[in-house]
């Protein structure tokens, strides 16, 4: 459409008038820990050069990388508002998350206290040892001022030498930081306290070399901190060759904000130039450390895949509502596929453990009833219901949902092995990730920090798979079957190609279908019963109590398993149980299936012939790639 000349001029004049008169004063925060032992902190935020009219001040309802609503306003109290002359103003609250301030003089100062007692990647935690801030849980912001820079000053408790670890931009004052806009500010978790700091640099051949900081709040020894930082460096170095380069982190620095203490909650949350890692586990316990390292690998991979290779569905992030994307199977699931692979390539997880992880992915996706109801894309869209979302009513997720982490990881595994299969090992998932990086991640970084300028869609993912494989039919069928359909890849065939055998892990043994069992009153209480399994068909549901199987009284889960193990698959036997609702015991017939779950082992260990080509393909897939 073309406007007549005169109308264009008028339109331009209107536009110019509508622009604010060079009023871009930064939003200024002062965050004080006056009595941290009481688990609240004091925030004072000054909005200056505020346009005339009401200023809408908000507390966020969601947080980048967390897709459910979290209602952060619930922990805010003692809210006071004044103008630039110190005059008290009374805000109106049109809803629980918003304070509308009228009658100001161009400056609005909001002060409040905010309570926080959960250390993880989503919430706020304040105590005598630290302030652990996820910004949406901590800082108010104003509508219309989202593009303004901000300044954040941290005020430690009196007499305490607390330091600050954050991806916020440093200034000459070690307690003062800046952010270029609201998206970046909200994406910048911050640890204030007396953490251990380890630093290393890794050169990817491009200037400047990127610096990595590990800010570690834990109760272990200095030697444990050193060993952990060395493992983090191994993960960083092993991730690099997949993409060929690091993102140019804003400020040239990436920070691991790590809290490993008995009283914290396990989590990992990705951000643009940092991650929050929290675990109640300890670095000194090998089994706990393995999980901790897996989370390191996962979140660091996100600094490419999610933070810069970013789905259109979550950009820009909406702090006032739940965020939903059909691509989380790729953003989260493929990242999960890689975290285990990277930990293995880095020498920090055995082949048996890796194959155990992959077998459990295959078992979950193959056997979960949810696959028949929704696709991997639909599962992704459910994130606001399942991603750290709490409901007090019971759900039937075990029957209707498969985590997009699990399903997406299984799809990533199938995509990688299919590409290797089709190309004889010349093309891999690493190439696919690198293509996504050059086509979306690199151009995505051309915008302001905190903003991804070029995003991808599902069509893009499929198109790039067609481009990389040179086989549009393969790409179309792969997406139609496994991403937008309900099918499971032929993992046995794909693993055979790399000299690995997928086989029943308990061939010839019966099972009840995988319902959780626990000791109950007068028998064994069952958890959610998966659809169409033996117990389901026999009429059992959650909280029913099994008393006897095949005439054998069972008092413990072990007794149930032992009794079932003694019966041949395909056999029908009597099962006596009491319904949750009580009444007389019910006797029904249960027909036992063969345990369908698989395991993955090397062809050599299974006594299966393996060719040199299969061995070479396997080695190319699993071998370390980092330069050491
Ligand atoms: Zn993730």
Coordinates of C-alpha atoms and ligand atoms in Angstrom, one line a residue:
X1 CA 0.0 0.0 0.0
X2 CA 1.3 3.5 -0.8
X3 CA 0.0 6.5 1.0
X4 CA -0.6 9.9 -0.8
X5 CA 2.3 12.3 -0.2
X6 CA 0.5 14.6 2.2
X7 CA -0.7 11.8 4.4
X8 CA 2.8 10.4 4.7
X9 CA 4.1 13.8 6.0
X10 CA 1.3 14.0 8.6
X11 CA 2.0 10.4 9.6
X12 CA 5.7 11.2 10.1
X13 CA 4.9 14.3 12.2
X14 CA 2.6 12.2 14.4
X15 CA 5.3 9.6 14.8
X16 CA 8.0 12.2 15.8
X17 CA 5.7 13.7 18.4
X18 CA 4.9 10.3 19.8
X19 CA 8.6 9.6 20.5
X20 CA 9.8 10.4 24.0
X21 CA 12.1 13.4 24.3
X22 CA 15.4 11.7 24.7
X23 CA 14.3 10.2 28.1
X24 CA 16.4 7.1 28.5
X25 CA 17.7 7.3 32.0
X26 CA 18.7 3.8 33.2
X27 CA 16.5 2.0 35.6
X28 CA 18.4 1.9 38.8
X29 CA 18.2 -1.0 41.4
X30 CA 19.7 -1.1 44.8
X31 CA 19.6 -4.6 46.3
X32 CA 20.5 -4.7 50.0
X33 CA 21.0 -7.6 52.4
X34 CA 20.4 -5.9 55.7
X35 CA 19.3 -9.0 57.6
X36 CA 19.9 -12.0 55.2
X37 CA 19.4 -14.5 58.0
X38 CA 15.7 -13.7 57.9
X39 CA 15.6 -14.7 54.2
X40 CA 14.4 -11.4 52.7
X41 CA 16.3 -8.7 50.9
X42 CA 15.4 -5.0 50.4
X43 CA 15.1 -3.7 46.8
X44 CA 14.8 0.0 45.8
X45 CA 14.2 0.7 42.2
X46 CA 14.2 4.1 40.6
X47 CA 12.5 4.8 37.3
X48 CA 13.5 8.3 36.1
X49 CA 12.5 10.3 33.1
X50 CA 9.1 8.5 33.2
X51 CA 6.6 9.6 30.5
X52 CA 3.5 11.4 31.8
X53 CA 0.6 9.1 32.8
X54 CA 0.4 6.0 34.9
X55 CA 3.6 3.9 35.2
X56 CA 2.8 0.1 35.2
X57 CA 5.3 -1.6 37.5
X58 CA 5.3 -5.4 37.3
X59 CA 6.6 -8.5 39.1
X60 CA 7.2 -11.3 36.6
X61 CA 5.0 -14.4 36.4
X62 CA 7.5 -16.5 34.5
X63 CA 11.3 -16.8 34.0
X64 CA 13.5 -17.5 31.0
X65 CA 13.9 -21.2 30.4
X66 CA 11.1 -22.0 32.8
X67 CA 7.8 -22.2 31.1
X68 CA 5.2 -22.5 33.8
X69 CA 3.7 -19.5 35.8
X70 CA 5.5 -19.0 39.1
X71 CA 3.7 -15.9 40.5
X72 CA 6.8 -14.3 41.9
X73 CA 4.7 -11.5 43.4
X74 CA 3.6 -13.7 46.2
X75 CA 6.9 -13.2 48.1
X76 CA 6.9 -9.4 47.7
X77 CA 5.8 -7.3 50.8
X78 CA 6.2 -3.9 52.3
X79 CA 5.8 -2.1 49.0
X80 CA 6.3 1.7 49.2
X81 CA 6.2 4.2 46.3
X82 CA 7.3 7.8 46.2
X83 CA 8.2 10.3 43.5
X84 CA 11.4 12.3 42.8
X85 CA 10.7 14.7 45.6
X86 CA 10.1 12.0 48.2
X87 CA 6.3 12.4 48.1
X88 CA 4.5 9.2 49.0
X89 CA 2.3 7.9 46.2
X90 CA -0.4 5.3 46.5
X91 CA -0.3 2.8 43.7
X92 CA -3.4 1.0 42.4
X93 CA -3.1 -2.8 41.9
X94 CA -5.3 -3.9 39.0
X95 CA -4.0 -7.4 39.6
X96 CA -1.7 -9.2 42.0
X97 CA 1.4 -8.7 39.8
X98 CA 1.1 -5.0 38.9
X99 CA 1.3 -1.6 40.6
X100 CA 0.0 1.4 38.6
X101 CA 1.6 4.6 39.8
X102 CA -0.1 7.9 38.9
X103 CA 0.6 11.5 40.0
X104 CA 4.4 11.1 39.8
X105 CA 6.8 13.9 38.8
X106 CA 8.6 11.9 36.2
X107 CA 10.5 9.9 38.8
X108 CA 9.0 6.8 40.5
X109 CA 10.9 5.1 43.4
X110 CA 9.5 1.7 44.4
X111 CA 10.9 0.0 47.5
X112 CA 9.9 -3.4 48.7
X113 CA 11.1 -6.5 50.5
X114 CA 11.1 -9.9 48.9
X115 CA 11.3 -13.2 50.7
X116 CA 13.1 -16.1 49.1
X117 CA 14.1 -19.5 50.4
X118 CA 14.6 -21.8 47.5
X119 CA 18.0 -22.1 45.9
X120 CA 17.6 -23.2 42.3
X121 CA 17.5 -21.8 38.8
X122 CA 14.0 -20.3 39.1
X123 CA 13.5 -18.6 42.5
X124 CA 15.2 -16.4 45.0
X125 CA 17.3 -17.5 48.0
X126 CA 18.5 -15.2 50.7
X127 CA 20.3 -16.4 53.9
X128 CA 23.3 -15.8 56.0
X129 CA 25.6 -17.4 53.4
X130 CA 24.4 -15.8 50.2
X131 CA 21.9 -14.0 48.0
X132 CA 21.0 -16.2 45.1
X133 CA 18.9 -14.2 42.7
X134 CA 17.0 -15.3 39.7
X135 CA 16.0 -11.9 38.5
X136 CA 12.3 -12.4 37.7
X137 CA 11.8 -13.6 41.2
X138 CA 13.6 -10.6 42.6
X139 CA 13.3 -7.4 40.5
X140 CA 10.3 -5.4 39.5
X141 CA 10.2 -3.7 36.1
X142 CA 8.1 -1.1 34.3
X143 CA 6.0 -1.5 31.1
X144 CA 7.2 0.7 28.3
X145 CA 10.8 0.9 29.7
X146 CA 11.9 -2.5 28.6
X147 CA 14.5 -1.2 26.2
X148 CA 16.2 1.0 28.8
X149 CA 19.5 -0.1 30.3
X150 CA 19.6 -0.8 34.0
X151 CA 22.1 -0.3 36.8
X152 CA 22.2 -2.8 39.7
X153 CA 24.0 -2.1 43.0
X154 CA 24.4 -4.9 45.5
X155 CA 24.8 -3.9 49.2
X156 CA 26.3 -6.8 51.2
X157 CA 25.4 -7.3 54.9
X158 CA 27.4 -4.9 57.2
X159 CA 30.9 -6.2 57.8
X160 CA 30.7 -9.0 55.3
X161 CA 33.0 -9.3 52.3
X162 CA 30.4 -10.7 49.9
X163 CA 31.4 -10.7 46.2
X164 CA 29.2 -10.9 43.1
X165 CA 29.2 -13.5 40.3
X166 CA 26.9 -12.7 37.4
X167 CA 26.7 -12.2 33.6
X168 CA 25.6 -8.6 34.3
X169 CA 28.1 -6.2 32.8
X170 CA 30.9 -5.1 35.2
X171 CA 31.7 -1.5 36.1
X172 CA 34.6 0.1 38.0
X173 CA 32.8 -0.7 41.2
X174 CA 32.8 -4.5 42.0
X175 CA 29.3 -4.3 43.5
X176 CA 27.8 -2.3 40.6
X177 CA 26.7 -3.8 37.3
X178 CA 24.7 -2.9 34.2
X179 CA 22.4 -4.5 31.7
X180 CA 21.6 -3.2 28.3
X181 CA 17.8 -3.9 28.4
X182 CA 15.2 -5.7 30.4
X183 CA 15.5 -9.1 28.5
X184 CA 19.2 -9.2 29.4
X185 CA 18.6 -8.1 33.1
X186 CA 16.0 -10.8 33.6
X187 CA 18.3 -13.4 32.0
X188 CA 21.2 -12.6 34.5
X189 CA 21.1 -14.7 37.6
X190 CA 23.4 -13.5 40.3
X191 CA 25.2 -15.1 43.3
X192 CA 26.2 -12.7 46.0
X193 CA 28.3 -14.2 48.8
X194 CA 31.6 -15.8 49.6
X195 CA 32.0 -18.3 46.9
X196 CA 35.1 -20.0 45.5
X197 CA 36.1 -18.6 42.1
X198 CA 38.0 -20.7 39.5
X199 CA 38.8 -19.2 36.1
X200 CA 40.1 -20.7 32.9
X201 CA 40.3 -19.6 29.3
X202 CA 39.9 -21.7 26.2
X203 CA 41.1 -20.6 22.8
X204 CA 38.9 -21.6 19.9
X205 CA 41.1 -20.0 17.3
X206 CA 39.0 -16.8 17.2
X207 CA 39.8 -13.7 19.0
X208 CA 39.3 -13.0 21.8
X209 CA 39.8 -16.2 23.7
X210 CA 36.7 -16.8 25.9
X211 CA 37.0 -16.8 29.7
X212 CA 35.1 -19.3 31.8
X213 CA 34.4 -18.7 35.5
X214 CA 33.2 -21.3 38.0
X215 CA 31.7 -19.6 41.1
X216 CA 31.3 -22.4 43.5
X217 CA 29.2 -22.2 46.7
X218 CA 29.7 -25.5 48.4
X219 CA 30.8 -27.2 51.7
X220 CA 33.7 -29.2 50.2
X221 CA 37.4 -28.7 50.1
X222 CA 39.6 -26.6 47.9
X223 CA 40.9 -29.7 46.2
X224 CA 37.3 -30.7 45.4
X225 CA 36.7 -27.3 43.9
X226 CA 39.8 -27.6 41.8
X227 CA 38.9 -31.0 40.5
X228 CA 35.4 -29.8 39.7
X229 CA 36.7 -26.9 37.7
X230 CA 39.0 -29.2 35.8
X231 CA 36.0 -31.4 34.9
X232 CA 34.0 -28.3 33.8
X233 CA 36.9 -27.4 31.6
X234 CA 36.9 -30.9 30.1
X235 CA 33.2 -30.5 29.3
X236 CA 33.8 -27.0 27.7
X237 CA 36.6 -28.4 25.6
X238 CA 34.6 -31.4 24.5
X239 CA 31.6 -29.3 23.5
X240 CA 33.6 -26.9 21.4
X241 CA 34.3 -29.2 18.4
X242 CA 30.6 -30.0 17.9
X243 CA 30.0 -26.3 17.0
X244 CA 33.5 -25.4 15.9
X245 CA 33.6 -22.2 17.9
X246 CA 32.2 -20.7 21.1
X247 CA 29.5 -18.1 20.9
X248 CA 31.2 -14.7 21.4
X249 CA 29.9 -14.4 25.0
X250 CA 28.9 -10.9 26.0
X251 CA 31.9 -9.5 27.7
X252 CA 33.9 -12.5 26.5
X253 CA 33.0 -14.4 29.7
X254 CA 30.7 -17.4 30.6
X255 CA 29.9 -18.0 34.2
X256 CA 28.9 -21.3 35.9
X257 CA 27.0 -20.3 39.1
X258 CA 27.2 -23.5 41.1
X259 CA 25.5 -24.1 44.5
X260 CA 26.1 -27.6 45.8
X261 CA 24.8 -27.7 49.4
X262 CA 22.5 -30.2 51.3
X263 CA 19.7 -27.6 51.6
X264 CA 19.5 -26.5 48.0
X265 CA 17.1 -27.9 45.3
X266 CA 18.5 -29.8 42.3
X267 CA 18.2 -27.7 39.1
X268 CA 20.1 -26.4 36.1
X269 CA 19.0 -23.3 34.2
X270 CA 20.5 -21.9 31.0
X271 CA 21.2 -18.3 30.3
X272 CA 22.9 -16.4 27.6
X273 CA 26.4 -16.1 29.2
X274 CA 25.9 -18.1 32.3
X275 CA 24.1 -21.0 34.0
X276 CA 22.7 -21.7 37.5
X277 CA 23.6 -25.2 38.7
X278 CA 22.2 -26.4 42.0
X279 CA 22.2 -29.8 43.6
X280 CA 21.8 -31.1 47.2
X281 CA 24.5 -33.6 46.2
X282 CA 28.2 -33.2 47.0
X283 CA 31.1 -33.2 44.7
X284 CA 32.9 -35.7 46.8
X285 CA 30.2 -38.4 46.2
X286 CA 31.0 -40.0 42.9
X287 CA 27.4 -41.0 42.0
X288 CA 26.2 -37.4 42.9
X289 CA 29.1 -35.9 41.0
X290 CA 28.2 -37.8 37.8
X291 CA 24.7 -36.1 37.8
X292 CA 26.2 -32.7 38.6
X293 CA 28.6 -33.0 35.6
X294 CA 25.7 -34.1 33.4
X295 CA 23.9 -30.9 34.3
X296 CA 27.0 -28.9 33.5
X297 CA 27.2 -30.4 30.0
X298 CA 23.5 -29.9 29.5
X299 CA 23.4 -26.2 30.5
X300 CA 26.6 -25.3 28.7
X301 CA 25.3 -26.9 25.4
X302 CA 22.4 -24.5 25.8
X303 CA 24.7 -21.5 25.4
X304 CA 24.4 -22.5 21.7
X305 CA 21.2 -24.6 21.4
X306 CA 18.5 -22.5 23.1
X307 CA 20.2 -19.3 24.0
X308 CA 21.3 -18.5 20.4
X309 CA 19.9 -21.3 18.2
X310 CA 16.5 -20.2 19.5
X311 CA 12.9 -21.3 18.6
X312 CA 10.6 -18.5 17.4
X313 CA 8.1 -19.7 20.1
X314 CA 10.2 -18.4 23.1
X315 CA 11.6 -15.2 21.6
X316 CA 11.2 -12.6 23.0
X317 CA 10.5 -14.2 26.4
X318 CA 7.2 -13.0 27.9
X319 CA 7.6 -12.3 31.7
X320 CA 3.9 -11.7 32.2
X321 CA 2.6 -15.0 30.9
X322 CA 3.4 -18.7 30.4
X323 CA 5.7 -19.4 27.4
X324 CA 4.9 -22.3 25.1
X325 CA 6.9 -23.7 22.2
X326 CA 6.5 -26.8 20.0
X327 CA 10.2 -27.0 19.6
X328 CA 11.3 -27.9 23.1
X329 CA 11.9 -31.5 22.0
X330 CA 14.8 -29.9 20.0
X331 CA 15.9 -27.2 22.5
X332 CA 15.8 -29.5 25.5
X333 CA 15.6 -33.0 24.2
X334 CA 18.5 -32.8 21.7
X335 CA 20.5 -31.0 24.3
X336 CA 19.8 -34.0 26.7
X337 CA 21.0 -36.4 23.9
X338 CA 24.2 -34.5 23.7
X339 CA 24.8 -34.0 27.5
X340 CA 25.3 -37.7 28.0
X341 CA 27.4 -38.0 24.8
X342 CA 29.6 -35.1 25.8
X343 CA 30.2 -36.4 29.3
X344 CA 31.2 -39.8 27.8
X345 CA 33.4 -38.3 25.1
X346 CA 35.1 -36.2 27.9
X347 CA 35.9 -39.4 29.7
X348 CA 33.7 -38.7 32.6
X349 CA 31.1 -41.5 32.0
X350 CA 31.6 -45.1 31.1
X351 CA 30.3 -46.6 27.9
X352 CA 28.0 -48.9 29.9
X353 CA 26.5 -45.9 31.7
X354 CA 26.0 -44.1 28.4
X355 CA 24.3 -47.1 26.7
X356 CA 22.2 -47.5 29.9
X357 CA 21.0 -43.9 29.5
X358 CA 20.1 -44.4 25.9
X359 CA 18.3 -47.7 26.5
X360 CA 16.2 -46.0 29.1
X361 CA 15.3 -43.3 26.6
X362 CA 14.2 -45.9 24.1
X363 CA 12.2 -47.8 26.8
X364 CA 10.4 -44.7 27.9
X365 CA 9.4 -43.6 24.4
X366 CA 8.6 -47.0 23.2
X367 CA 6.5 -48.1 26.2
X368 CA 4.8 -44.8 27.4
X369 CA 1.1 -44.8 26.5
X370 CA 1.3 -41.0 26.0
X371 CA 2.9 -41.4 22.6
X372 CA -0.4 -42.5 21.1
X373 CA -2.1 -39.3 22.3
X374 CA 0.4 -36.6 21.4
X375 CA 3.4 -36.0 19.3
X376 CA 6.8 -34.7 20.4
X377 CA 5.8 -31.2 19.3
X378 CA 2.6 -31.4 21.3
X379 CA 4.5 -32.6 24.4
X380 CA 6.8 -29.6 24.0
X381 CA 3.8 -27.3 24.2
X382 CA 2.8 -28.7 27.5
X383 CA 5.8 -27.3 29.2
X384 CA 3.8 -24.7 31.2
X385 CA 2.0 -27.6 32.8
X386 CA 4.9 -29.8 33.6
X387 CA 8.1 -27.7 33.8
X388 CA 8.5 -27.3 37.6
X389 CA 4.7 -26.7 37.7
X390 CA 3.0 -27.8 40.9
X391 CA -0.6 -29.0 40.9
X392 CA -2.3 -30.2 44.0
X393 CA -4.8 -32.3 42.0
X394 CA -3.6 -35.6 40.6
X395 CA -2.7 -35.8 36.9
X396 CA -2.5 -38.7 34.6
X397 CA 0.8 -37.6 33.1
X398 CA 2.4 -41.1 33.3
X399 CA -0.2 -42.2 30.8
X400 CA -0.7 -39.1 28.7
X401 CA 2.7 -37.3 28.7
X402 CA 6.2 -38.1 27.7
X403 CA 8.8 -35.5 28.7
X404 CA 10.1 -33.6 25.7
X405 CA 13.5 -34.0 27.2
X406 CA 13.2 -37.8 27.0
X407 CA 11.4 -38.0 23.6
X408 CA 13.5 -35.2 22.1
X409 CA 16.7 -37.0 23.3
X410 CA 15.5 -40.2 21.6
X411 CA 14.8 -38.3 18.4
X412 CA 18.3 -36.7 18.6
X413 CA 19.8 -40.2 19.0
X414 CA 17.8 -41.5 16.0
X415 CA 18.7 -38.4 13.9
X416 CA 22.4 -38.8 14.7
X417 CA 22.5 -42.6 14.0
X418 CA 20.4 -42.1 10.8
X419 CA 22.7 -39.5 9.4
X420 CA 25.7 -41.7 10.1
X421 CA 23.9 -44.7 8.6
X422 CA 22.9 -42.8 5.4
X423 CA 26.3 -41.3 4.8
X424 CA 28.5 -44.1 5.9
X425 CA 29.7 -41.8 8.8
X426 CA 30.5 -38.8 6.7
X427 CA 27.6 -36.7 8.0
X428 CA 26.6 -36.6 11.6
X429 CA 24.3 -34.8 14.1
X430 CA 27.4 -32.6 15.0
X431 CA 27.2 -31.3 11.4
X432 CA 23.5 -30.6 11.8
X433 CA 24.2 -28.7 15.0
X434 CA 27.0 -26.7 13.3
X435 CA 24.6 -25.9 10.4
X436 CA 21.9 -24.7 12.8
X437 CA 24.6 -22.7 14.5
X438 CA 25.9 -20.9 11.3
X439 CA 22.4 -20.4 9.9
X440 CA 20.5 -19.3 13.0
X441 CA 22.9 -18.9 16.0
X442 CA 25.5 -16.7 14.4
X443 CA 23.0 -14.3 12.7
X444 CA 20.9 -14.5 15.9
X445 CA 23.7 -12.8 17.8
X446 CA 23.6 -9.7 15.5
X447 CA 20.9 -8.0 17.7
X448 CA 21.3 -6.4 21.1
X449 CA 22.6 -8.5 23.9
X450 CA 19.7 -10.5 25.4
X451 CA 17.9 -10.6 22.0
X452 CA 18.1 -13.3 19.4
X453 CA 17.7 -11.6 16.0
X454 CA 17.1 -14.7 13.9
X455 CA 15.0 -17.6 15.2
X456 CA 14.1 -21.0 13.7
X457 CA 10.8 -22.9 13.2
X458 CA 10.0 -26.6 12.8
X459 CA 10.0 -26.1 9.0
X460 CA 13.5 -24.7 9.3
X461 CA 14.7 -27.8 11.3
X462 CA 13.3 -30.1 8.6
X463 CA 14.6 -28.0 5.8
X464 CA 18.1 -27.9 7.2
X465 CA 18.0 -31.7 7.7
X466 CA 17.1 -32.0 4.0
X467 CA 19.9 -29.7 3.1
X468 CA 22.5 -31.4 5.2
X469 CA 21.6 -35.0 4.2
X470 CA 20.9 -34.0 0.5
X471 CA 17.8 -36.2 1.0
X472 CA 14.5 -34.2 1.3
X473 CA 12.5 -37.5 1.4
X474 CA 14.5 -38.7 4.4
X475 CA 14.0 -35.4 6.2
X476 CA 10.3 -35.3 5.4
X477 CA 9.7 -38.8 6.5
X478 CA 11.8 -38.4 9.7
X479 CA 9.8 -35.4 10.8
X480 CA 6.5 -36.9 9.8
X481 CA 7.1 -40.2 11.7
X482 CA 9.1 -39.2 14.7
X483 CA 8.6 -35.5 15.4
X484 CA 5.1 -34.8 14.1
X485 CA 3.9 -38.4 14.2
X486 CA 3.7 -41.2 16.8
X487 CA 6.3 -43.7 15.5
X488 CA 9.5 -44.9 17.1
X489 CA 12.7 -45.2 15.1
X490 CA 14.1 -48.7 14.4
X491 CA 16.8 -48.4 17.1
X492 CA 17.9 -52.0 16.8
X493 CA 18.8 -51.4 13.2
X494 CA 20.4 -48.1 13.8
X495 CA 22.6 -49.4 16.7
X496 CA 23.5 -52.5 14.7
X497 CA 25.1 -50.2 12.2
X498 CA 27.6 -49.1 14.8
X499 CA 28.2 -52.5 16.2
X500 CA 25.9 -52.3 19.2
X501 CA 23.1 -54.7 20.0
X502 CA 19.6 -53.7 21.3
X503 CA 18.1 -56.8 23.0
X504 CA 15.5 -57.6 25.6
X505 CA 17.1 -57.1 29.0
X506 CA 15.0 -59.9 30.6
X507 CA 14.0 -62.1 27.7
X508 CA 11.6 -64.9 28.8
X509 CA 10.6 -63.1 32.0
X510 CA 7.2 -61.9 32.8
X511 CA 6.3 -58.4 34.1
X512 CA 3.3 -56.5 35.3
X513 CA 3.7 -53.5 33.1
X514 CA 5.8 -51.1 35.1
X515 CA 3.4 -49.6 37.6
X516 CA 5.3 -48.4 40.7
X517 CA 4.9 -50.7 43.7
X518 CA 5.2 -49.8 47.4
X519 CA 4.4 -51.5 50.7
X520 CA 0.8 -50.9 51.7
X521 CA -1.6 -51.9 54.4
X522 CA -2.3 -55.6 54.0
X523 CA -0.4 -55.9 50.8
X524 CA 1.4 -53.9 48.1
X525 CA 0.0 -50.6 46.9
X526 CA 0.3 -49.8 43.2
X527 CA 1.0 -46.4 41.7
X528 CA -0.3 -45.1 38.4
X529 CA -1.1 -48.1 36.2
X530 CA 0.0 -47.6 32.6
X531 CA -2.7 -48.1 30.1
X532 CA -3.1 -51.5 28.4
X533 CA -0.6 -53.2 30.7
X534 CA -1.4 -56.5 32.5
X535 CA -2.6 -54.8 35.8
X536 CA -4.7 -52.2 33.8
X537 CA -6.5 -55.0 31.9
X538 CA -7.0 -56.8 35.2
X539 CA -8.8 -53.7 36.5
X540 CA -6.3 -52.3 39.0
X541 CA -5.8 -48.6 39.4
X542 CA -3.7 -46.3 41.5
X543 CA -3.8 -47.0 45.3
X544 CA -5.3 -50.4 45.0
X545 CA -3.6 -52.9 47.2
X546 CA -2.5 -56.3 45.8
X547 CA -2.8 -59.1 48.3
X548 CA -2.0 -62.3 46.3
X549 CA -0.9 -63.3 42.9
X550 CA -1.3 -66.9 41.6
X551 CA -2.3 -67.9 45.1
X552 CA 0.8 -66.5 46.7
X553 CA 0.3 -63.9 49.4
X554 CA 2.5 -60.8 48.7
X555 CA 3.4 -58.3 51.4
X556 CA 6.3 -56.5 49.8
X557 CA 7.1 -55.2 46.2
X558 CA 10.0 -57.7 46.2
X559 CA 7.5 -60.6 46.9
X560 CA 5.4 -59.3 43.9
X561 CA 8.4 -59.3 41.6
X562 CA 9.6 -62.7 42.8
X563 CA 6.2 -64.2 42.3
X564 CA 5.8 -62.8 38.8
X565 CA 9.4 -63.9 37.9
X566 CA 8.4 -67.5 38.6
X567 CA 5.5 -67.4 36.1
X568 CA 5.9 -67.9 32.3
X569 CA 5.0 -64.9 30.1
X570 CA 1.6 -65.4 28.4
X571 CA 0.2 -67.2 31.5
X572 CA -3.0 -66.0 33.1
X573 CA -3.2 -66.2 36.9
X574 CA -5.5 -65.0 39.6
X575 CA -4.8 -61.7 41.3
X576 CA -6.5 -60.7 44.5
X577 CA -6.6 -57.0 45.5
X578 CA -8.5 -54.4 47.5
X579 CA -9.7 -51.3 45.8
X580 CA -8.8 -47.9 47.3
X581 CA -12.4 -47.4 48.0
X582 CA -12.3 -50.5 50.3
X583 CA -14.8 -53.3 50.4
X584 CA -14.3 -57.0 50.0
X585 CA -11.2 -58.1 48.1
X586 CA -11.7 -58.5 44.4
X587 CA -10.3 -61.5 42.5
X588 CA -9.5 -60.9 38.8
X589 CA -7.3 -62.6 36.2
X590 CA -4.0 -61.1 35.1
X591 CA -2.3 -62.2 31.9
X592 CA 1.4 -61.6 32.2
X593 CA 3.4 -60.2 29.3
X594 CA 7.1 -60.7 28.6
X595 CA 9.2 -57.8 29.9
X596 CA 9.6 -55.7 26.7
X597 CA 12.4 -53.4 28.0
X598 CA 15.6 -53.4 26.1
X599 CA 19.3 -52.9 26.9
X600 CA 22.1 -52.0 24.6
X601 CA 25.4 -53.8 24.7
X602 CA 28.5 -54.1 22.4
X603 CA 28.3 -56.7 19.7
X604 CA 31.6 -58.1 21.0
X605 CA 30.1 -58.7 24.5
X606 CA 27.0 -60.2 23.0
X607 CA 29.0 -62.6 20.8
X608 CA 27.7 -61.0 17.7
X609 CA 30.1 -60.7 14.7
X610 CA 31.2 -57.1 14.1
X611 CA 32.9 -55.6 11.0
X612 CA 35.7 -53.1 11.0
X613 CA 33.4 -50.6 9.4
X614 CA 30.9 -51.0 12.3
X615 CA 33.7 -50.5 14.8
X616 CA 35.0 -47.4 12.9
X617 CA 31.5 -45.9 12.8
X618 CA 31.1 -46.5 16.6
X619 CA 34.5 -45.0 17.4
X620 CA 33.8 -41.9 15.3
X621 CA 30.6 -41.5 17.2
X622 CA 31.8 -42.0 20.7
X623 CA 35.5 -41.0 20.7
X624 CA 36.7 -37.8 22.3
X625 CA 37.0 -34.9 19.9
X626 CA 38.7 -32.2 22.0
X627 CA 42.2 -31.2 21.4
X628 CA 44.0 -31.9 24.7
Ligands
LIG1 ZN1 17.7 -27.7 29.4

